[in-house]
PDB file of C-alpha atoms in Angstrom:
ATOM      1  CA  MET A 551      -6.207  14.581   0.513  1.00  0.00           C
ATOM      2  CA  ALA A 552      -6.855  16.417  -2.737  1.00  0.00           C
ATOM      3  CA  LEU A 553      -4.499  17.789  -5.363  1.00  0.00           C
ATOM      4  CA  SER A 554      -5.481  21.262  -4.253  1.00  0.00           C
ATOM      5  CA  ASP A 555      -4.142  20.472  -0.785  1.00  0.00           C
ATOM      6  CA  THR A 556      -1.222  22.534   0.297  1.00  0.00           C
ATOM      7  CA  VAL A 557       2.391  21.613   0.810  1.00  0.00           C
ATOM      8  CA  ARG A 558       1.744  22.196   4.519  1.00  0.00           C
ATOM      9  CA  ALA A 559      -0.815  19.356   4.542  1.00  0.00           C
ATOM     10  CA  VAL A 560       1.514  17.005   2.657  1.00  0.00           C
ATOM     11  CA  LEU A 561       4.394  17.695   5.044  1.00  0.00           C
ATOM     12  CA  GLU A 562       2.131  17.218   8.072  1.00  0.00           C
ATOM     13  CA  TYR A 563       1.125  13.831   6.680  1.00  0.00           C
ATOM     14  CA  LYS A 564       4.567  12.656   5.540  1.00  0.00           C
ATOM     15  CA  GLY A 565       6.690  14.301   8.237  1.00  0.00           C
ATOM     16  CA  ILE A 566       9.470  16.807   7.840  1.00  0.00           C
ATOM     17  CA  GLY A 567      12.571  14.649   8.177  1.00  0.00           C
ATOM     18  CA  VAL A 568      15.313  16.218   6.084  1.00  0.00           C
ATOM     19  CA  CYS A 569      18.883  15.067   5.498  1.00  0.00           C
ATOM     20  CA  THR A 570      21.424  17.837   5.101  1.00  0.00           C
ATOM     21  CA  VAL A 571      25.139  18.170   4.466  1.00  0.00           C
ATOM     22  CA  ARG A 572      27.480  21.129   4.536  1.00  0.00           C
ATOM     23  CA  PRO A 573      28.912  22.555   1.282  1.00  0.00           C
ATOM     24  CA  GLU A 574      32.390  21.213   2.047  1.00  0.00           C
ATOM     25  CA  THR A 575      31.150  17.646   2.637  1.00  0.00           C
ATOM     26  CA  PRO A 576      32.878  15.254   0.241  1.00  0.00           C
ATOM     27  CA  VAL A 577      30.536  13.822  -2.390  1.00  0.00           C
ATOM     28  CA  TYR A 578      31.423  10.304  -1.200  1.00  0.00           C
ATOM     29  CA  GLU A 579      30.113  11.036   2.315  1.00  0.00           C
ATOM     30  CA  ALA A 580      26.893  12.483   0.917  1.00  0.00           C
ATOM     31  CA  LEU A 581      26.440   9.364  -1.229  1.00  0.00           C
ATOM     32  CA  GLU A 582      27.028   7.124   1.795  1.00  0.00           C
ATOM     33  CA  MET A 583      24.384   9.046   3.753  1.00  0.00           C
ATOM     34  CA  MET A 584      21.938   8.767   0.865  1.00  0.00           C
ATOM     35  CA  SER A 585      22.578   5.025   0.562  1.00  0.00           C
ATOM     36  CA  GLU A 586      22.141   4.426   4.313  1.00  0.00           C
ATOM     37  CA  ARG A 587      18.821   6.275   4.311  1.00  0.00           C
ATOM     38  CA  ASP A 588      17.672   4.977   0.909  1.00  0.00           C
ATOM     39  CA  ILE A 589      17.092   8.487  -0.428  1.00  0.00           C
ATOM     40  CA  GLY A 590      17.978  10.118  -3.738  1.00  0.00           C
ATOM     41  CA  ALA A 591      19.137  13.544  -2.552  1.00  0.00           C
ATOM     42  CA  VAL A 592      20.325  15.644   0.367  1.00  0.00           C
ATOM     43  CA  LEU A 593      19.993  19.352   0.969  1.00  0.00           C
ATOM     44  CA  VAL A 594      23.219  21.346   1.084  1.00  0.00           C
ATOM     45  CA  MET A 595      23.045  23.894   3.896  1.00  0.00           C
ATOM     46  CA  ASP A 596      25.405  26.239   5.676  1.00  0.00           C
ATOM     47  CA  ALA A 597      24.488  28.176   8.812  1.00  0.00           C
ATOM     48  CA  GLY A 598      20.779  27.686   8.108  1.00  0.00           C
ATOM     49  CA  ASP A 599      21.060  28.868   4.503  1.00  0.00           C
ATOM     50  CA  LEU A 600      20.004  26.554   1.694  1.00  0.00           C
ATOM     51  CA  TRP A 601      22.752  26.322  -0.943  1.00  0.00           C
ATOM     52  CA  GLY A 602      21.083  23.710  -3.110  1.00  0.00           C
ATOM     53  CA  VAL A 603      20.189  20.064  -3.531  1.00  0.00           C
ATOM     54  CA  PHE A 604      22.732  17.313  -4.191  1.00  0.00           C
ATOM     55  CA  SER A 605      21.231  14.291  -5.946  1.00  0.00           C
ATOM     56  CA  GLU A 606      22.320  11.021  -7.499  1.00  0.00           C
ATOM     57  CA  ARG A 607      21.826  12.721 -10.859  1.00  0.00           C
ATOM     58  CA  ASP A 608      24.255  15.488  -9.834  1.00  0.00           C
ATOM     59  CA  TYR A 609      26.817  12.856  -8.902  1.00  0.00           C
ATOM     60  CA  ALA A 610      26.480  11.089 -12.244  1.00  0.00           C
ATOM     61  CA  ARG A 611      26.550  14.233 -14.370  1.00  0.00           C
ATOM     62  CA  LYS A 612      28.887  16.542 -12.472  1.00  0.00           C
ATOM     63  CA  VAL A 613      31.317  14.199 -10.753  1.00  0.00           C
ATOM     64  CA  ALA A 614      31.508  10.728 -12.336  1.00  0.00           C
ATOM     65  CA  LEU A 615      31.243  11.837 -15.980  1.00  0.00           C
ATOM     66  CA  HIS A 616      33.945  14.469 -15.405  1.00  0.00           C
ATOM     67  CA  GLY A 617      36.329  11.958 -13.847  1.00  0.00           C
ATOM     68  CA  LYS A 618      36.352  13.774 -10.506  1.00  0.00           C
ATOM     69  CA  SER A 619      37.127  11.957  -7.278  1.00  0.00           C
ATOM     70  CA  SER A 620      34.037  11.590  -5.106  1.00  0.00           C
ATOM     71  CA  LYS A 621      36.256  11.522  -2.009  1.00  0.00           C
ATOM     72  CA  ASN A 622      37.984  14.798  -2.899  1.00  0.00           C
ATOM     73  CA  THR A 623      35.136  16.774  -4.481  1.00  0.00           C
ATOM     74  CA  PRO A 624      32.895  18.816  -2.161  1.00  0.00           C
ATOM     75  CA  VAL A 625      29.156  18.698  -2.822  1.00  0.00           C
ATOM     76  CA  SER A 626      29.228  22.466  -3.405  1.00  0.00           C
ATOM     77  CA  GLU A 627      30.937  21.752  -6.757  1.00  0.00           C
ATOM     78  CA  ALA A 628      28.185  19.379  -7.843  1.00  0.00           C
ATOM     79  CA  ILE A 629      24.961  21.213  -6.993  1.00  0.00           C
ATOM     80  CA  GLY A 630      22.865  23.444  -9.147  1.00  0.00           C
ATOM     81  CA  THR A 631      22.201  26.792  -7.533  1.00  0.00           C
ATOM     82  CA  PRO A 632      20.040  28.500  -6.630  1.00  0.00           C
ATOM     83  CA  ALA A 633      17.677  25.819  -5.413  1.00  0.00           C
ATOM     84  CA  VAL A 634      14.094  25.893  -6.643  1.00  0.00           C
ATOM     85  CA  VAL A 635      11.863  26.010  -3.552  1.00  0.00           C
ATOM     86  CA  ALA A 636       8.212  25.660  -2.653  1.00  0.00           C
ATOM     87  CA  HIS A 637       6.255  27.426   0.068  1.00  0.00           C
ATOM     88  CA  LEU A 638       3.819  25.920   2.553  1.00  0.00           C
ATOM     89  CA  GLU A 639       0.662  27.336   0.974  1.00  0.00           C
ATOM     90  CA  GLN A 640       1.394  26.121  -2.558  1.00  0.00           C
ATOM     91  CA  THR A 641      -0.626  23.195  -3.871  1.00  0.00           C
ATOM     92  CA  VAL A 642       0.433  19.738  -4.982  1.00  0.00           C
ATOM     93  CA  ASP A 643      -0.399  20.829  -8.544  1.00  0.00           C
ATOM     94  CA  ASP A 644       1.864  23.889  -8.173  1.00  0.00           C
ATOM     95  CA  CYS A 645       4.736  21.714  -6.980  1.00  0.00           C
ATOM     96  CA  MET A 646       4.319  19.158  -9.744  1.00  0.00           C
ATOM     97  CA  ALA A 647       4.350  21.962 -12.308  1.00  0.00           C
ATOM     98  CA  MET A 648       7.520  23.458 -10.780  1.00  0.00           C
ATOM     99  CA  MET A 649       9.273  20.099 -10.721  1.00  0.00           C
ATOM    100  CA  THR A 650       8.307  19.427 -14.323  1.00  0.00           C
ATOM    101  CA  GLN A 651       9.340  22.885 -15.509  1.00  0.00           C
ATOM    102  CA  HIS A 652      12.729  22.742 -13.785  1.00  0.00           C
ATOM    103  CA  ARG A 653      13.246  19.011 -14.399  1.00  0.00           C
ATOM    104  CA  ILE A 654      13.938  18.293 -10.742  1.00  0.00           C
ATOM    105  CA  ARG A 655      12.884  15.472  -8.429  1.00  0.00           C
ATOM    106  CA  HIS A 656      13.381  17.098  -5.027  1.00  0.00           C
ATOM    107  CA  LEU A 657      11.808  20.324  -3.847  1.00  0.00           C
ATOM    108  CA  PRO A 658      12.887  22.025  -0.618  1.00  0.00           C
ATOM    109  CA  VAL A 659      10.071  23.786   1.207  1.00  0.00           C
ATOM    110  CA  VAL A 660      10.691  27.079   2.972  1.00  0.00           C
ATOM    111  CA  ASP A 661       8.608  29.117   5.380  1.00  0.00           C
ATOM    112  CA  CYS A 662       9.605  32.661   6.266  1.00  0.00           C
ATOM    113  CA  GLY A 663      13.078  32.018   4.852  1.00  0.00           C
ATOM    114  CA  LYS A 664      13.622  28.873   6.953  1.00  0.00           C
ATOM    115  CA  LEU A 665      13.691  25.275   5.759  1.00  0.00           C
ATOM    116  CA  ALA A 666      10.373  23.559   6.545  1.00  0.00           C
ATOM    117  CA  GLY A 667      10.884  20.236   4.769  1.00  0.00           C
ATOM    118  CA  VAL A 668      11.471  18.632   1.399  1.00  0.00           C
ATOM    119  CA  LEU A 669       9.169  16.962  -1.114  1.00  0.00           C
ATOM    120  CA  SER A 670      10.181  14.334  -3.626  1.00  0.00           C
ATOM    121  CA  ILE A 671       8.393  13.538  -6.850  1.00  0.00           C
ATOM    122  CA  GLY A 672       7.425  10.269  -5.142  1.00  0.00           C
ATOM    123  CA  ASP A 673       5.673  12.171  -2.356  1.00  0.00           C
ATOM    124  CA  LEU A 674       3.633  14.085  -4.903  1.00  0.00           C
ATOM    125  CA  VAL A 675       2.793  10.998  -6.969  1.00  0.00           C
ATOM    126  CA  LYS A 676       1.507   9.318  -3.778  1.00  0.00           C
ATOM    127  CA  GLU A 677      -0.789  12.304  -3.244  1.00  0.00           C
ATOM    128  CA  VAL A 678      -2.081  12.106  -6.812  1.00  0.00           C
ATOM    129  CA  ILE A 679      -2.781   8.374  -6.427  1.00  0.00           C
ATOM    130  CA  ALA A 680      -4.520   8.889  -3.068  1.00  0.00           C
ATOM    131  CA  ASP A 681      -6.647  11.643  -4.603  1.00  0.00           C
ATOM    132  CA  ARG A 682      -7.673   9.402  -7.516  1.00  0.00           C
ATOM    133  CA  GLU A 683      -8.513   6.516  -5.175  1.00  0.00           C
ATOM    134  CA  GLU A 684     -10.693   8.789  -3.038  1.00  0.00           C
ATOM    135  CA  THR A 685     -12.527  10.057  -6.126  1.00  0.00           C
ATOM    136  CA  ILE A 686     -13.161   6.478  -7.271  1.00  0.00           C
ATOM    137  CA  LYS A 687     -14.530   5.515  -3.830  1.00  0.00           C
ATOM    138  CA  GLN A 688     -16.852   8.518  -3.833  1.00  0.00           C
ATOM    139  CA  LEU A 689     -18.116   7.716  -7.327  1.00  0.00           C
ATOM    140  CA  GLU A 690     -18.682   4.060  -6.436  1.00  0.00           C
ATOM    141  CA  SER A 691     -20.584   5.082  -3.322  1.00  0.00           C
ATOM    142  CA  TYR A 692     -22.711   7.473  -5.339  1.00  0.00           C
ATOM    143  CA  ILE A 693     -23.476   4.815  -7.957  1.00  0.00           C
ATOM    144  CA  HIS A 694     -24.475   2.186  -5.370  1.00  0.00           C
ATOM    145  CA  HIS A 695     -26.806   4.485  -3.446  1.00  0.00           C
TER     146      HIS A 695
END
């Protein structure tokens, strides 16, 4: 895979499993779900509409530091809206630039207005590493032949 590969290719490789919660879900329940699945964020959705992304960072900055109760605070009060999204034909480079510009670590992917998946910064870093390894193998092969 190359950095110019599209989001579609990355999602086909990684799979499209997405964890979602509703806006009224208590923060505590979202955190439990994230802990059980060993993930850093969940998408907040209502009736197929993406409201935003709730992350561990949101919990720390918008709930814990404000002394709010995680059992009584809905995730809708802790997300940044609107969500920054990617589209299937964007490249890995495009996504990394968006994540850097917006200082986010999770990027929902939409296709024709519908959720198609989610990318994490870790997913993109894996692609960058795989691309570099492939380039090294090609250069070594060229040198030895």
